[in-house]
Amino acid sequence: MAGKRRARNGSTVALLSPWAVVSVGVLVMVVLLGVALGTAVGDRPSAGPGPSLPTGPVPAISASSFAASRSAAPTASRTARPSPTPSASPTRVASPTPSRSPSPTAESVPIPLLSQPPSPSTQVTGVYRAVETYTGAFIGEVRVTNRSDTPRSWTVRVEVPGARLVSAWVEGSAQAEASGSRSRFTFTSGAALAPGASASLRFHLADTGAATGPASCTVDGAACGR
């Protein structure tokens, strides 16, 4: 019996030994924790009494108000850093060009019109007549008369197509000067004709064909009478 009882005690001790080890370990940890806390409290400087906490019932905060207050809390927004704007280069102002004042226009001054040159004088007139006619030739006469009050010279022009001048003379007065070639001839008085006086210019023309007189005859630009 004694042997059986020892055997049971030995098995009980064997069964309880793991728990004993755990208990001893826990106890050791508690002791170490206490020692550590004591050391920390001893090193911390003593502070005065802390502020007294308010007494009374703590107001209940609902979940909805907590969520609203949380959503209302301002979120720190990151302010965008302004990018440096390039400074505009100064624009070049065009220098004003001096306006050119219009030059004063000259007032139009009426220019007096020159009077038309006087028409050829008719104060010396002429009359033509045929003196002699030949085959292919004739002698013509222009009688000039000064109808003015002053002495005047005169000029006679005759035209006969294809004719040539044989001779010319003035009867009763100074001889005239003859010029020209075939067809056209000019006779200029050698002396001024007195007022009211007359003179007879005669000319001999050959190669006149069937003509018995000039195609045209003028005295100082006026046509000869016939």
PDB file of C-alpha atoms in Angstrom:
ATOM      1  CA  MET A   1       0.000   0.000   0.000  1.00  0.00           C
ATOM      2  CA  ALA A   2       2.742   2.363   0.798  1.00  0.00           C
ATOM      3  CA  GLY A   3       4.356   1.631  -2.476  1.00  0.00           C
ATOM      4  CA  LYS A   4       1.155   2.424  -4.405  1.00  0.00           C
ATOM      5  CA  ARG A   5       0.699   5.700  -2.555  1.00  0.00           C
ATOM      6  CA  ARG A   6       4.226   6.746  -3.428  1.00  0.00           C
ATOM      7  CA  ALA A   7       3.672   5.923  -6.969  1.00  0.00           C
ATOM      8  CA  ARG A   8       0.556   8.080  -7.126  1.00  0.00           C
ATOM      9  CA  ASN A   9       2.330  11.021  -5.485  1.00  0.00           C
ATOM     10  CA  GLY A  10       5.159  10.712  -7.893  1.00  0.00           C
ATOM     11  CA  SER A  11       2.758  10.842 -10.883  1.00  0.00           C
ATOM     12  CA  THR A  12       0.896  13.779  -9.391  1.00  0.00           C
ATOM     13  CA  VAL A  13       4.094  15.692  -8.919  1.00  0.00           C
ATOM     14  CA  ALA A  14       5.054  14.808 -12.463  1.00  0.00           C
ATOM     15  CA  LEU A  15       1.684  16.098 -13.738  1.00  0.00           C
ATOM     16  CA  LEU A  16       1.813  19.330 -11.720  1.00  0.00           C
ATOM     17  CA  SER A  17       5.394  20.189 -12.594  1.00  0.00           C
ATOM     18  CA  PRO A  18       4.636  21.978 -15.897  1.00  0.00           C
ATOM     19  CA  TRP A  19       2.085  24.273 -14.260  1.00  0.00           C
ATOM     20  CA  ALA A  20       4.516  24.966 -11.533  1.00  0.00           C
ATOM     21  CA  VAL A  21       7.090  26.054 -14.040  1.00  0.00           C
ATOM     22  CA  VAL A  22       4.581  28.339 -15.777  1.00  0.00           C
ATOM     23  CA  SER A  23       3.490  29.827 -12.467  1.00  0.00           C
ATOM     24  CA  VAL A  24       7.027  30.459 -11.443  1.00  0.00           C
ATOM     25  CA  GLY A  25       7.725  32.165 -14.793  1.00  0.00           C
ATOM     26  CA  VAL A  26       4.671  34.396 -14.483  1.00  0.00           C
ATOM     27  CA  LEU A  27       5.663  35.302 -10.996  1.00  0.00           C
ATOM     28  CA  VAL A  28       9.150  36.172 -12.112  1.00  0.00           C
ATOM     29  CA  MET A  29       7.784  38.387 -14.911  1.00  0.00           C
ATOM     30  CA  VAL A  30       5.486  40.197 -12.490  1.00  0.00           C
ATOM     31  CA  VAL A  31       8.375  40.794 -10.142  1.00  0.00           C
ATOM     32  CA  LEU A  32      10.561  42.118 -12.979  1.00  0.00           C
ATOM     33  CA  LEU A  33       7.728  44.364 -14.205  1.00  0.00           C
ATOM     34  CA  GLY A  34       7.256  45.769 -10.731  1.00  0.00           C
ATOM     35  CA  VAL A  35      10.963  46.445 -10.381  1.00  0.00           C
ATOM     36  CA  ALA A  36      11.002  48.186 -13.783  1.00  0.00           C
ATOM     37  CA  LEU A  37       8.005  50.374 -12.927  1.00  0.00           C
ATOM     38  CA  GLY A  38       9.516  51.286  -9.597  1.00  0.00           C
ATOM     39  CA  THR A  39      12.729  52.307 -11.244  1.00  0.00           C
ATOM     40  CA  ALA A  40      10.878  54.438 -13.816  1.00  0.00           C
ATOM     41  CA  VAL A  41       8.797  56.155 -11.169  1.00  0.00           C
ATOM     42  CA  GLY A  42      11.840  56.863  -9.060  1.00  0.00           C
ATOM     43  CA  ASP A  43      13.706  58.504 -11.972  1.00  0.00           C
ATOM     44  CA  ARG A  44      10.714  60.742 -13.071  1.00  0.00           C
ATOM     45  CA  PRO A  45      10.728  64.213 -11.428  1.00  0.00           C
ATOM     46  CA  SER A  46       7.842  64.873  -9.182  1.00  0.00           C
ATOM     47  CA  ALA A  47       5.242  67.177 -10.710  1.00  0.00           C
ATOM     48  CA  GLY A  48       2.628  69.242  -8.961  1.00  0.00           C
ATOM     49  CA  PRO A  49      -0.900  68.176  -8.776  1.00  0.00           C
ATOM     50  CA  GLY A  50      -2.479  67.969 -12.202  1.00  0.00           C
ATOM     51  CA  PRO A  51      -5.541  69.948 -13.217  1.00  0.00           C
ATOM     52  CA  SER A  52      -8.696  68.783 -11.637  1.00  0.00           C
ATOM     53  CA  LEU A  53     -10.957  66.981 -14.046  1.00  0.00           C
ATOM     54  CA  PRO A  54     -14.473  68.311 -14.350  1.00  0.00           C
ATOM     55  CA  THR A  55     -16.990  66.423 -12.357  1.00  0.00           C
ATOM     56  CA  GLY A  56     -20.415  65.637 -13.514  1.00  0.00           C
ATOM     57  CA  PRO A  57     -21.953  63.592 -16.231  1.00  0.00           C
ATOM     58  CA  VAL A  58     -20.031  63.468 -19.477  1.00  0.00           C
ATOM     59  CA  PRO A  59     -22.243  64.615 -22.401  1.00  0.00           C
ATOM     60  CA  ALA A  60     -22.980  61.870 -24.796  1.00  0.00           C
ATOM     61  CA  ILE A  61     -21.719  62.377 -28.338  1.00  0.00           C
ATOM     62  CA  SER A  62     -23.813  60.822 -31.047  1.00  0.00           C
ATOM     63  CA  ALA A  63     -22.274  59.116 -33.993  1.00  0.00           C
ATOM     64  CA  SER A  64     -23.904  61.498 -36.461  1.00  0.00           C
ATOM     65  CA  SER A  65     -22.558  64.631 -34.748  1.00  0.00           C
ATOM     66  CA  PHE A  66     -19.119  63.042 -34.550  1.00  0.00           C
ATOM     67  CA  ALA A  67     -19.194  62.296 -38.260  1.00  0.00           C
ATOM     68  CA  ALA A  68     -20.399  65.845 -39.042  1.00  0.00           C
ATOM     69  CA  SER A  69     -17.674  67.407 -36.934  1.00  0.00           C
ATOM     70  CA  ARG A  70     -15.119  65.197 -38.595  1.00  0.00           C
ATOM     71  CA  SER A  71     -16.319  66.131 -42.060  1.00  0.00           C
ATOM     72  CA  ALA A  72     -16.370  69.838 -41.082  1.00  0.00           C
ATOM     73  CA  ALA A  73     -12.769  69.734 -39.960  1.00  0.00           C
ATOM     74  CA  PRO A  74     -10.765  71.762 -42.461  1.00  0.00           C
ATOM     75  CA  THR A  75      -8.439  69.723 -44.510  1.00  0.00           C
ATOM     76  CA  ALA A  76      -5.069  71.180 -45.093  1.00  0.00           C
ATOM     77  CA  SER A  77      -5.102  72.122 -48.755  1.00  0.00           C
ATOM     78  CA  ARG A  78      -1.882  72.387 -50.506  1.00  0.00           C
ATOM     79  CA  THR A  79      -1.568  75.879 -51.834  1.00  0.00           C
ATOM     80  CA  ALA A  80      -0.477  75.830 -55.402  1.00  0.00           C
ATOM     81  CA  ARG A  81       2.781  77.609 -55.769  1.00  0.00           C
ATOM     82  CA  PRO A  82       2.348  80.323 -58.347  1.00  0.00           C
ATOM     83  CA  SER A  83       4.500  79.761 -61.345  1.00  0.00           C
ATOM     84  CA  PRO A  84       6.652  82.738 -62.158  1.00  0.00           C
ATOM     85  CA  THR A  85       5.094  84.577 -65.053  1.00  0.00           C
ATOM     86  CA  PRO A  86       7.672  85.772 -67.557  1.00  0.00           C
ATOM     87  CA  SER A  87       7.899  89.495 -67.556  1.00  0.00           C
ATOM     88  CA  ALA A  88       6.786  90.905 -70.866  1.00  0.00           C
ATOM     89  CA  SER A  89       9.534  92.589 -72.756  1.00  0.00           C
ATOM     90  CA  PRO A  90       8.893  96.304 -73.072  1.00  0.00           C
ATOM     91  CA  THR A  91       7.174  97.093 -76.332  1.00  0.00           C
ATOM     92  CA  ARG A  92       8.874  99.596 -78.522  1.00  0.00           C
ATOM     93  CA  VAL A  93       6.685 102.591 -79.010  1.00  0.00           C
ATOM     94  CA  ALA A  94       6.960 103.903 -82.512  1.00  0.00           C
ATOM     95  CA  SER A  95       8.031 107.487 -82.549  1.00  0.00           C
ATOM     96  CA  PRO A  96       5.349 109.583 -84.184  1.00  0.00           C
ATOM     97  CA  THR A  97       6.305 110.670 -87.632  1.00  0.00           C
ATOM     98  CA  PRO A  98       5.948 114.391 -88.032  1.00  0.00           C
ATOM     99  CA  SER A  99       2.955 115.083 -90.141  1.00  0.00           C
ATOM    100  CA  ARG A 100       3.820 117.071 -93.165  1.00  0.00           C
ATOM    101  CA  SER A 101       1.622 120.069 -93.361  1.00  0.00           C
ATOM    102  CA  PRO A 102       0.245 120.487 -96.826  1.00  0.00           C
ATOM    103  CA  SER A 103       1.921 123.218 -98.718  1.00  0.00           C
ATOM    104  CA  PRO A 104      -0.377 126.122 -99.300  1.00  0.00           C
ATOM    105  CA  THR A 105      -1.886 125.917-102.667  1.00  0.00           C
ATOM    106  CA  ALA A 106      -1.420 128.939-104.757  1.00  0.00           C
ATOM    107  CA  GLU A 107      -4.622 130.659-105.516  1.00  0.00           C
ATOM    108  CA  SER A 108      -5.507 130.426-109.118  1.00  0.00           C
ATOM    109  CA  VAL A 109      -5.037 133.815-110.630  1.00  0.00           C
ATOM    110  CA  PRO A 110      -6.969 134.262-113.798  1.00  0.00           C
ATOM    111  CA  ILE A 111      -4.555 134.689-116.643  1.00  0.00           C
ATOM    112  CA  PRO A 112      -5.730 137.321-119.020  1.00  0.00           C
ATOM    113  CA  LEU A 113      -6.340 135.800-122.378  1.00  0.00           C
ATOM    114  CA  LEU A 114      -4.340 137.288-125.134  1.00  0.00           C
ATOM    115  CA  SER A 115      -6.460 138.806-127.733  1.00  0.00           C
ATOM    116  CA  GLN A 116      -6.520 136.925-130.965  1.00  0.00           C
ATOM    117  CA  PRO A 117      -4.157 138.325-133.546  1.00  0.00           C
ATOM    118  CA  PRO A 118      -5.960 140.658-135.807  1.00  0.00           C
ATOM    119  CA  SER A 119      -7.156 139.214-139.011  1.00  0.00           C
ATOM    120  CA  PRO A 120      -5.084 140.070-142.055  1.00  0.00           C
ATOM    121  CA  SER A 121      -5.507 143.683-142.852  1.00  0.00           C
ATOM    122  CA  THR A 122      -7.913 144.373-145.624  1.00  0.00           C
ATOM    123  CA  GLN A 123      -6.895 148.008-145.927  1.00  0.00           C
ATOM    124  CA  VAL A 124      -4.910 147.075-149.053  1.00  0.00           C
ATOM    125  CA  THR A 125      -7.077 145.177-151.513  1.00  0.00           C
ATOM    126  CA  GLY A 126      -6.344 143.504-154.830  1.00  0.00           C
ATOM    127  CA  VAL A 127      -8.208 142.596-158.005  1.00  0.00           C
ATOM    128  CA  TYR A 128      -6.941 140.015-160.551  1.00  0.00           C
ATOM    129  CA  ARG A 129      -7.378 140.032-164.310  1.00  0.00           C
ATOM    130  CA  ALA A 130      -5.749 138.189-167.216  1.00  0.00           C
ATOM    131  CA  VAL A 131      -3.772 140.558-169.520  1.00  0.00           C
ATOM    132  CA  GLU A 132      -2.660 138.084-172.231  1.00  0.00           C
ATOM    133  CA  THR A 133      -3.191 134.330-172.688  1.00  0.00           C
ATOM    134  CA  TYR A 134      -1.061 131.944-174.727  1.00  0.00           C
ATOM    135  CA  THR A 135      -0.912 128.226-175.285  1.00  0.00           C
ATOM    136  CA  GLY A 136       0.491 126.977-171.992  1.00  0.00           C
ATOM    137  CA  ALA A 137       1.217 130.493-170.688  1.00  0.00           C
ATOM    138  CA  PHE A 138      -0.424 133.778-169.663  1.00  0.00           C
ATOM    139  CA  ILE A 139       0.264 137.245-168.273  1.00  0.00           C
ATOM    140  CA  GLY A 140      -1.725 138.119-165.187  1.00  0.00           C
ATOM    141  CA  GLU A 141      -2.206 141.353-163.258  1.00  0.00           C
ATOM    142  CA  VAL A 142      -3.099 142.138-159.629  1.00  0.00           C
ATOM    143  CA  ARG A 143      -4.074 145.757-159.053  1.00  0.00           C
ATOM    144  CA  VAL A 144      -3.496 146.710-155.426  1.00  0.00           C
ATOM    145  CA  THR A 145      -5.140 149.719-153.763  1.00  0.00           C
ATOM    146  CA  ASN A 146      -4.356 151.305-150.382  1.00  0.00           C
ATOM    147  CA  ARG A 147      -7.700 152.128-148.771  1.00  0.00           C
ATOM    148  CA  SER A 148      -6.213 153.284-145.431  1.00  0.00           C
ATOM    149  CA  ASP A 149      -5.172 156.757-144.309  1.00  0.00           C
ATOM    150  CA  THR A 150      -1.492 155.856-143.970  1.00  0.00           C
ATOM    151  CA  PRO A 151       1.126 154.584-146.415  1.00  0.00           C
ATOM    152  CA  ARG A 152       1.232 150.812-146.463  1.00  0.00           C
ATOM    153  CA  SER A 153       3.350 148.102-148.006  1.00  0.00           C
ATOM    154  CA  TRP A 154       1.769 145.003-149.499  1.00  0.00           C
ATOM    155  CA  THR A 155       2.429 141.323-150.303  1.00  0.00           C
ATOM    156  CA  VAL A 156       0.836 139.349-153.132  1.00  0.00           C
ATOM    157  CA  ARG A 157       0.847 135.524-153.287  1.00  0.00           C
ATOM    158  CA  VAL A 158      -0.296 133.515-156.288  1.00  0.00           C
ATOM    159  CA  GLU A 159      -0.424 129.762-156.920  1.00  0.00           C
ATOM    160  CA  VAL A 160      -0.570 128.064-160.303  1.00  0.00           C
ATOM    161  CA  PRO A 161       0.059 124.291-160.277  1.00  0.00           C
ATOM    162  CA  GLY A 162       3.121 123.329-162.379  1.00  0.00           C
ATOM    163  CA  ALA A 163       3.838 126.897-163.583  1.00  0.00           C
ATOM    164  CA  ARG A 164       7.175 128.658-163.644  1.00  0.00           C
ATOM    165  CA  LEU A 165       7.792 132.376-163.351  1.00  0.00           C
ATOM    166  CA  VAL A 166       9.225 134.014-166.461  1.00  0.00           C
ATOM    167  CA  SER A 167       9.178 137.625-165.291  1.00  0.00           C
ATOM    168  CA  ALA A 168       7.338 140.073-162.976  1.00  0.00           C
ATOM    169  CA  TRP A 169       7.143 143.936-162.752  1.00  0.00           C
ATOM    170  CA  VAL A 170       5.124 146.764-161.208  1.00  0.00           C
ATOM    171  CA  GLU A 171       3.770 149.519-163.433  1.00  0.00           C
ATOM    172  CA  GLY A 172       3.892 153.062-162.126  1.00  0.00           C
ATOM    173  CA  SER A 173       5.687 152.297-158.879  1.00  0.00           C
ATOM    174  CA  ALA A 174       8.821 150.819-157.344  1.00  0.00           C
ATOM    175  CA  GLN A 175       9.530 147.298-158.438  1.00  0.00           C
ATOM    176  CA  ALA A 176       8.519 144.367-156.193  1.00  0.00           C
ATOM    177  CA  GLU A 177      10.712 141.523-155.015  1.00  0.00           C
ATOM    178  CA  ALA A 178       9.710 138.105-156.397  1.00  0.00           C
ATOM    179  CA  SER A 179      10.454 134.767-154.738  1.00  0.00           C
ATOM    180  CA  GLY A 180       9.350 131.166-155.066  1.00  0.00           C
ATOM    181  CA  SER A 181       9.777 128.298-157.468  1.00  0.00           C
ATOM    182  CA  ARG A 182       7.238 126.301-159.425  1.00  0.00           C
ATOM    183  CA  SER A 183       3.574 126.640-158.526  1.00  0.00           C
ATOM    184  CA  ARG A 184       3.841 129.185-155.666  1.00  0.00           C
ATOM    185  CA  PHE A 185       5.139 132.752-155.950  1.00  0.00           C
ATOM    186  CA  THR A 186       5.385 135.708-153.559  1.00  0.00           C
ATOM    187  CA  PHE A 187       5.718 139.393-154.542  1.00  0.00           C
ATOM    188  CA  THR A 188       6.605 142.032-151.946  1.00  0.00           C
ATOM    189  CA  SER A 189       6.245 145.766-152.602  1.00  0.00           C
ATOM    190  CA  GLY A 190       9.443 147.731-153.053  1.00  0.00           C
ATOM    191  CA  ALA A 191       7.911 150.919-151.561  1.00  0.00           C
ATOM    192  CA  ALA A 192       4.943 151.828-149.368  1.00  0.00           C
ATOM    193  CA  LEU A 193       1.759 152.635-151.217  1.00  0.00           C
ATOM    194  CA  ALA A 194       0.313 156.064-150.423  1.00  0.00           C
ATOM    195  CA  PRO A 195      -3.215 156.320-149.000  1.00  0.00           C
ATOM    196  CA  GLY A 196      -5.758 155.920-151.784  1.00  0.00           C
ATOM    197  CA  ALA A 197      -3.053 155.068-154.340  1.00  0.00           C
ATOM    198  CA  SER A 198      -3.018 151.986-156.600  1.00  0.00           C
ATOM    199  CA  ALA A 199      -0.305 149.951-158.331  1.00  0.00           C
ATOM    200  CA  SER A 200      -0.446 147.179-160.934  1.00  0.00           C
ATOM    201  CA  LEU A 201       1.629 144.011-160.397  1.00  0.00           C
ATOM    202  CA  ARG A 202       2.073 141.933-163.521  1.00  0.00           C
ATOM    203  CA  PHE A 203       3.683 138.516-163.907  1.00  0.00           C
ATOM    204  CA  HIS A 204       4.403 136.230-166.870  1.00  0.00           C
ATOM    205  CA  LEU A 205       3.919 132.509-166.096  1.00  0.00           C
ATOM    206  CA  ALA A 206       4.761 129.608-168.432  1.00  0.00           C
ATOM    207  CA  ASP A 207       3.954 125.885-168.318  1.00  0.00           C
ATOM    208  CA  THR A 208       0.496 126.697-167.052  1.00  0.00           C
ATOM    209  CA  GLY A 209      -1.294 124.114-169.176  1.00  0.00           C
ATOM    210  CA  ALA A 210      -4.889 125.103-169.816  1.00  0.00           C
ATOM    211  CA  ALA A 211      -4.983 127.578-166.897  1.00  0.00           C
ATOM    212  CA  THR A 212      -5.572 131.214-167.729  1.00  0.00           C
ATOM    213  CA  GLY A 213      -5.241 132.476-164.167  1.00  0.00           C
ATOM    214  CA  PRO A 214      -3.905 131.508-160.715  1.00  0.00           C
ATOM    215  CA  ALA A 215      -5.645 128.835-158.638  1.00  0.00           C
ATOM    216  CA  SER A 216      -5.363 131.185-155.628  1.00  0.00           C
ATOM    217  CA  CYS A 217      -4.477 134.860-155.196  1.00  0.00           C
ATOM    218  CA  THR A 218      -4.172 136.889-151.956  1.00  0.00           C
ATOM    219  CA  VAL A 219      -3.124 140.439-150.981  1.00  0.00           C
ATOM    220  CA  ASP A 220      -1.930 140.711-147.362  1.00  0.00           C
ATOM    221  CA  GLY A 221      -3.803 137.457-146.707  1.00  0.00           C
ATOM    222  CA  ALA A 222      -7.112 138.551-148.227  1.00  0.00           C
ATOM    223  CA  ALA A 223      -8.400 136.944-151.383  1.00  0.00           C
ATOM    224  CA  CYS A 224      -8.144 138.874-154.581  1.00  0.00           C
ATOM    225  CA  GLY A 225     -11.250 140.064-156.320  1.00  0.00           C
ATOM    226  CA  ARG A 226     -11.993 138.950-159.854  1.00  0.00           C
TER     227      ARG A 226
END
